Amino acid sequence: MATLEKIRTKAGVLVAVIIGLALLAFILGDLLSSKTSLFTSSQYELAKIGGKSISIQDFQQKVESLEQIYKLNSGQNSLDENTSESIREQTWQQMIEQYVLIDNLKDIGVDVSSDELFDMVQGKNPHPIIRQLFTNPQTGELNKAGLLEFLKTMDQDATGERKAFWLYIENQITHERILSKYNALIQKGLFVTRLQAKADFNESNKKANFSFISIPYSSIPDKMVSYTKSDLKKYYKAHKYLFEQEDSRDIEYVTFQINPSPTDIKESKDYIDKVKPDFETAKDLKQFVNVNSDVPFDEKFYKKSELSDSIANFVFKSNGVMGPFIEDQAFKLVKVVKKDMIPDSVKARHILIRPQGQTQEAVASAKA
């Protein structure tokens, strides 16, 4: 029996090796014939949304962020498969909404200003999501003191979870307000004329009485009906309109890019030159940036490899303000706020030694 088992094992290994070599030859042959590489960046592309390439890493990062928010909100430490699948679907829908709708709406001026965001959070009529999160369950009133305390202390959370949760909430209420503005624009642009309303009323209230007899086809035996090829041709000629197709056309068009004029560039340059002194001396830099910049304040610490060469060479060799300069078709000012040594990875290991018994001698031996 042992000898037979060894023979089976060797045969299985031989078959696996042959299959493995065949698969390897097939993969290499496909790569060589298509002139592609396993290490091209396209292998990490998950999809394209609105012409923007979405990488697997970017999608997975957003999924993990939303999972963390869900855990914080629900108090759970782990998620079941159904919940994880729901979060992945929600993340995908949010990315589609962002790149297809929200970004385009912002381009045409439908956006939420910093003052409007402040009003939705701390104003007289806070957003329903804010009310839901910070309402006192005993009184049913908004706990404004608790809200302000949360905002003041969230940066003190060393894990960063509270701040990540708040940024998610801000993003949700901002997107909801942008979509509300968009829907309002659509509703205001659509109306029904008096003639259409009258026709609809008459159509809905018109009544008639009539009698009829229904004879279903199934009540007539098939043998009572006969037809020939000439009958079919005659029917076809009489009903050609039922088989007609609409004409199709090929359209050629020309697109014109809307680029800034020299006057636009000069006005932008004059504006950023004007705000530079205030940018250098601003005490509340976050508020100043959110009010004056098209890009919100970013508190993240960056490694040198994460910055462009021109910015990296400046911030890692000097302090102060750099610019204005043009990068990514925009005028920019860069200010070094803080430098710190932060580990980007941590390695930990531990050894577990189980006592060989429940006695004190066994525990002491394991510790030794």
C-alpha positions as CSV (number, residue, x, y, z in Angstrom):
1,M,0.0,0.0,0.0
2,A,2.9,2.4,0.8
3,T,4.6,1.7,-2.5
4,L,1.4,2.3,-4.4
5,E,1.0,5.7,-2.6
6,K,4.5,6.7,-3.5
7,I,3.9,5.9,-7.2
8,R,0.8,8.0,-7.2
9,T,2.5,10.9,-5.6
10,K,5.4,10.9,-8.1
11,A,2.9,10.7,-11.0
12,G,1.0,13.6,-9.6
13,V,4.2,15.7,-9.3
14,L,5.1,14.8,-12.9
15,V,1.7,15.8,-14.2
16,A,1.9,19.1,-12.3
17,V,5.3,19.9,-13.7
18,I,4.2,19.2,-17.3
19,I,1.0,21.3,-16.9
20,G,3.1,24.1,-15.3
21,L,5.6,24.1,-18.2
22,A,2.8,24.1,-20.7
23,L,1.1,27.1,-19.0
24,L,4.4,29.0,-18.8
25,A,5.0,28.4,-22.5
26,F,1.5,29.5,-23.4
27,I,1.8,32.7,-21.3
28,L,5.3,33.6,-22.7
29,G,4.1,32.9,-26.2
30,D,1.1,35.2,-25.8
31,L,3.3,38.0,-24.4
32,L,5.9,37.7,-27.2
33,S,3.2,37.6,-29.9
34,S,1.3,40.6,-28.5
35,K,4.5,42.5,-27.6
36,T,3.2,43.3,-24.1
37,S,4.8,43.1,-20.7
38,L,3.6,41.8,-17.4
39,F,5.1,44.9,-15.8
40,T,3.2,47.6,-17.8
41,S,1.1,50.0,-15.9
42,S,-2.1,49.0,-17.7
43,Q,-2.2,45.8,-15.7
44,Y,-3.1,47.9,-12.7
45,E,-5.9,49.8,-14.4
46,L,-9.3,48.7,-13.1
47,A,-11.4,50.9,-15.4
48,K,-11.8,54.3,-17.0
49,I,-14.5,56.7,-15.8
50,G,-15.0,59.8,-17.9
51,G,-11.6,59.3,-19.5
52,K,-9.8,59.1,-16.1
53,S,-7.9,55.9,-15.4
54,I,-8.8,54.2,-12.2
55,S,-6.1,52.0,-10.7
56,I,-6.8,48.9,-8.6
57,Q,-4.8,50.5,-5.8
58,D,-6.9,53.7,-5.8
59,F,-10.1,51.8,-5.8
60,Q,-9.0,49.5,-3.0
61,Q,-7.8,52.4,-0.9
62,K,-11.2,54.1,-1.1
63,V,-12.9,50.8,-0.3
64,E,-10.7,50.4,2.8
65,S,-11.4,54.0,3.9
66,L,-15.1,53.5,3.6
67,E,-14.8,50.2,5.5
68,Q,-13.0,52.0,8.3
69,I,-15.8,54.7,8.4
70,Y,-18.4,51.9,8.6
71,K,-16.6,50.2,11.4
72,L,-16.4,53.5,13.4
73,N,-20.0,54.3,12.8
74,S,-21.3,50.8,13.6
75,G,-18.9,49.9,16.4
76,Q,-18.0,46.6,14.7
77,N,-14.4,45.3,14.4
78,S,-15.0,43.1,11.4
79,L,-17.4,43.0,8.4
80,D,-19.2,40.1,6.9
81,E,-18.9,39.3,3.2
82,N,-22.3,40.9,2.3
83,T,-21.4,44.1,4.0
84,S,-18.0,44.2,2.3
85,E,-19.6,43.6,-1.1
86,S,-22.1,46.4,-0.4
87,I,-19.3,48.8,0.5
88,R,-17.4,47.9,-2.7
89,E,-20.5,48.6,-4.8
90,Q,-21.1,51.9,-2.9
91,T,-17.4,53.0,-3.5
92,W,-17.7,52.3,-7.2
93,Q,-21.0,54.3,-7.5
94,Q,-19.4,57.2,-5.5
95,M,-16.4,57.2,-7.9
96,I,-18.7,57.3,-10.9
97,E,-20.7,60.1,-9.4
98,Q,-17.5,62.0,-8.6
99,Y,-15.8,61.8,-12.0
100,V,-18.9,61.8,-14.2
101,L,-21.2,64.3,-12.4
102,I,-19.6,66.2,-9.5
103,D,-16.4,67.2,-11.4
104,N,-18.4,68.4,-14.4
105,L,-20.8,70.3,-12.2
106,K,-17.9,72.1,-10.5
107,D,-16.5,73.0,-13.9
108,I,-19.7,74.9,-14.8
109,G,-19.8,76.7,-11.4
110,V,-22.1,74.4,-9.3
111,D,-20.1,74.1,-6.1
112,V,-20.2,74.7,-2.4
113,S,-18.2,77.5,-0.9
114,S,-16.4,77.4,2.4
115,D,-18.9,79.8,4.0
116,E,-21.8,77.6,2.8
117,L,-20.1,74.5,4.2
118,F,-19.6,76.4,7.5
119,D,-23.3,77.3,7.5
120,M,-24.3,73.6,6.9
121,V,-22.3,72.5,9.9
122,Q,-22.6,75.3,12.4
123,G,-25.3,77.7,11.0
124,K,-28.8,78.2,12.1
125,N,-30.1,75.4,9.9
126,P,-27.5,72.5,9.9
127,H,-27.5,69.8,7.3
128,P,-29.8,66.8,8.2
129,I,-26.7,64.5,8.5
130,I,-25.2,66.8,11.1
131,R,-28.5,66.9,13.0
132,Q,-28.6,63.1,12.9
133,L,-25.1,62.7,14.3
134,F,-25.1,65.4,17.0
135,T,-28.8,65.5,18.2
136,N,-29.3,65.0,21.9
137,P,-31.5,61.8,22.1
138,Q,-33.1,63.1,25.3
139,T,-34.1,66.6,24.2
140,G,-34.3,66.0,20.4
141,E,-32.3,69.3,20.0
142,L,-28.9,69.7,18.2
143,N,-26.1,69.4,20.7
144,K,-24.0,72.3,19.3
145,A,-21.6,72.2,22.3
146,G,-20.9,68.6,21.5
147,L,-20.4,69.3,17.8
148,L,-17.9,72.1,18.6
149,E,-16.1,70.0,21.1
150,F,-15.7,67.2,18.5
151,L,-14.4,69.7,15.9
152,K,-11.9,71.2,18.3
153,T,-10.5,67.8,19.6
154,M,-10.6,65.6,16.5
155,D,-7.0,66.6,15.7
156,Q,-5.9,65.3,19.1
157,D,-6.8,61.7,18.1
158,A,-3.5,60.1,17.4
159,T,-5.1,57.4,15.2
160,G,-6.6,59.9,12.9
161,E,-9.8,58.0,12.8
162,R,-12.0,60.9,14.1
163,K,-10.6,63.3,11.5
164,A,-11.1,60.7,8.7
165,F,-14.7,60.3,9.8
166,W,-15.3,64.0,9.8
167,L,-13.8,64.5,6.3
168,Y,-16.1,61.7,5.0
169,I,-19.1,63.5,6.5
170,E,-18.0,66.9,5.0
171,N,-17.6,65.2,1.6
172,Q,-21.1,63.6,1.9
173,I,-22.9,66.8,2.7
174,T,-21.0,68.7,0.1
175,H,-21.9,66.2,-2.6
176,E,-25.5,66.2,-1.5
177,R,-25.7,70.0,-1.7
178,I,-24.2,70.1,-5.2
179,L,-26.7,67.5,-6.4
180,S,-29.5,69.5,-4.8
181,K,-28.4,72.6,-6.7
182,Y,-28.2,70.6,-9.9
183,N,-31.7,69.2,-9.5
184,A,-33.1,72.6,-8.7
185,L,-31.6,74.0,-11.9
186,I,-33.2,71.2,-13.9
187,Q,-36.6,71.7,-12.2
188,K,-36.5,75.5,-12.7
189,G,-35.7,74.9,-16.4
190,L,-38.7,72.6,-17.1
191,F,-42.3,73.8,-17.2
192,V,-45.6,72.9,-18.7
193,T,-47.5,75.3,-20.9
194,R,-51.1,76.1,-20.5
195,L,-52.0,74.3,-23.7
196,Q,-50.1,71.1,-22.6
197,A,-51.9,71.2,-19.2
198,K,-55.3,71.6,-20.8
199,A,-54.6,68.7,-23.3
200,D,-53.4,66.5,-20.5
201,F,-56.6,67.3,-18.4
202,N,-58.9,66.6,-21.3
203,E,-57.0,63.3,-22.1
204,S,-57.3,62.2,-18.5
205,N,-61.0,63.0,-18.1
206,K,-62.3,61.9,-21.5
207,K,-64.8,59.0,-21.1
208,A,-66.7,56.9,-23.6
209,N,-69.1,54.0,-23.5
210,F,-68.9,51.2,-26.1
211,S,-69.6,47.5,-26.5
212,F,-67.3,44.9,-28.1
213,I,-66.9,41.2,-28.6
214,S,-63.5,39.6,-28.2
215,I,-62.7,36.5,-30.2
216,P,-59.2,35.1,-29.3
217,Y,-57.1,33.5,-32.0
218,S,-56.8,30.3,-29.9
219,S,-60.6,29.7,-30.4
220,I,-60.1,29.2,-34.1
221,P,-58.7,25.7,-35.0
222,D,-55.5,25.8,-37.1
223,K,-56.9,23.5,-39.7
224,M,-59.6,26.1,-40.6
225,V,-56.8,28.5,-41.8
226,S,-54.7,27.9,-44.9
227,Y,-52.2,30.2,-46.7
228,T,-49.7,29.9,-49.6
229,K,-46.4,31.6,-50.4
230,S,-48.2,34.1,-52.5
231,D,-50.3,35.1,-49.5
232,L,-47.1,35.7,-47.5
233,K,-45.6,37.8,-50.3
234,K,-48.8,39.8,-50.6
235,Y,-48.9,40.5,-46.8
236,Y,-45.2,41.5,-46.9
237,K,-45.8,44.0,-49.7
238,A,-48.8,45.5,-47.9
239,H,-46.9,45.8,-44.6
240,K,-43.4,46.8,-45.7
241,Y,-43.6,49.8,-43.4
242,L,-43.4,47.4,-40.4
243,F,-39.9,46.2,-41.5
244,E,-38.5,49.6,-42.3
245,Q,-35.4,50.9,-40.4
246,E,-34.5,54.5,-39.6
247,D,-31.7,56.0,-41.7
248,S,-28.3,56.1,-39.9
249,R,-25.7,58.8,-40.5
250,D,-22.0,59.3,-39.8
251,I,-21.3,62.7,-38.2
252,E,-17.9,64.4,-38.3
253,Y,-17.3,67.3,-35.9
254,V,-14.5,69.6,-34.7
255,T,-13.7,70.4,-31.1
256,F,-12.2,73.6,-29.9
257,Q,-10.3,73.7,-26.6
258,I,-11.2,76.7,-24.4
259,N,-7.8,78.0,-23.3
260,P,-7.2,81.0,-21.1
261,S,-6.4,84.2,-23.0
262,P,-3.3,86.3,-22.2
263,T,-5.7,88.6,-20.2
264,D,-6.9,85.7,-18.2
265,I,-3.4,84.6,-17.4
266,K,-2.4,88.2,-16.4
267,E,-5.4,88.6,-14.1
268,S,-4.6,85.2,-12.4
269,K,-1.0,86.2,-12.0
270,D,-1.9,89.6,-10.5
271,Y,-4.3,88.0,-8.1
272,I,-1.9,85.5,-6.7
273,D,0.8,88.2,-6.4
274,K,-1.7,90.2,-4.4
275,V,-2.5,87.5,-1.9
276,K,1.1,86.3,-1.5
277,P,2.0,88.7,1.4
278,D,-1.2,87.7,3.3
279,F,-0.4,84.0,2.6
280,E,3.1,84.5,4.1
281,T,1.8,86.1,7.3
282,A,-1.6,84.4,7.7
283,K,-2.1,83.0,11.3
284,D,-5.0,80.7,10.4
285,L,-3.5,79.2,7.3
286,K,-6.1,76.6,6.8
287,Q,-9.0,79.1,6.7
288,F,-6.9,81.4,4.4
289,V,-6.3,78.6,1.9
290,N,-9.9,77.4,1.9
291,V,-11.1,80.9,1.2
292,N,-8.6,82.0,-1.5
293,S,-7.6,78.7,-3.2
294,D,-9.4,76.5,-5.7
295,V,-7.8,73.5,-3.8
296,P,-8.7,73.0,-0.1
297,F,-6.1,73.0,2.6
298,D,-4.1,69.7,2.9
299,E,-2.7,68.7,6.3
300,K,-1.0,65.6,5.0
301,F,2.8,65.2,5.5
302,Y,4.5,64.4,2.2
303,K,7.6,62.4,1.4
304,K,10.1,63.8,-1.0
305,S,9.2,61.2,-3.6
306,E,5.5,62.3,-3.5
307,L,6.3,65.8,-4.7
308,S,7.4,67.2,-8.0
309,D,11.1,67.9,-8.3
310,S,10.8,71.7,-8.2
311,I,8.7,71.6,-5.0
312,A,10.7,68.9,-3.3
313,N,14.0,70.7,-3.9
314,F,12.5,73.8,-2.3
315,V,10.7,72.4,0.8
316,F,13.4,69.9,1.8
317,K,16.2,72.5,1.5
318,S,14.6,75.7,2.8
319,N,11.6,77.3,4.5
320,G,9.3,80.2,3.7
321,V,7.1,80.6,0.6
322,M,7.9,79.4,-3.0
323,G,6.2,81.0,-6.0
324,P,4.1,82.0,-7.7
325,F,5.0,79.5,-10.4
326,I,3.0,77.6,-13.0
327,E,2.4,73.8,-12.6
328,D,-0.3,71.6,-14.0
329,Q,-1.8,74.7,-15.8
330,A,-2.3,76.6,-12.6
331,F,-0.5,79.3,-10.6
332,K,0.7,78.0,-7.3
333,L,2.2,79.2,-4.0
334,V,3.9,76.7,-1.7
335,K,4.5,77.3,2.0
336,V,6.4,75.0,4.4
337,V,4.2,74.7,7.4
338,K,6.0,72.0,9.4
339,K,8.7,69.4,9.0
340,D,8.8,66.2,11.0
341,M,10.4,62.7,11.1
342,I,7.5,60.3,10.8
343,P,8.0,56.5,10.3
344,D,6.2,55.2,7.2
345,S,6.4,51.6,8.3
346,V,6.7,49.6,11.5
347,K,8.1,46.1,11.9
348,A,7.1,44.1,14.9
349,R,7.6,40.5,16.0
350,H,6.9,38.5,19.1
351,I,7.6,35.0,20.3
352,L,4.9,33.0,22.2
353,I,6.1,30.2,24.5
354,R,3.3,28.0,26.0
355,P,4.0,26.5,29.5
356,Q,4.1,22.7,29.4
357,G,1.4,22.5,32.2
358,Q,-0.5,24.6,34.6
359,T,1.9,24.5,37.5
360,Q,4.1,27.4,38.8
361,E,7.2,25.5,37.9
362,A,6.0,25.1,34.2
363,V,5.3,28.9,34.0
364,A,8.7,29.8,35.5
365,S,10.4,27.4,33.0
366,A,8.6,29.0,30.1
367,K,9.6,32.5,31.3
368,A,13.2,31.4,31.7
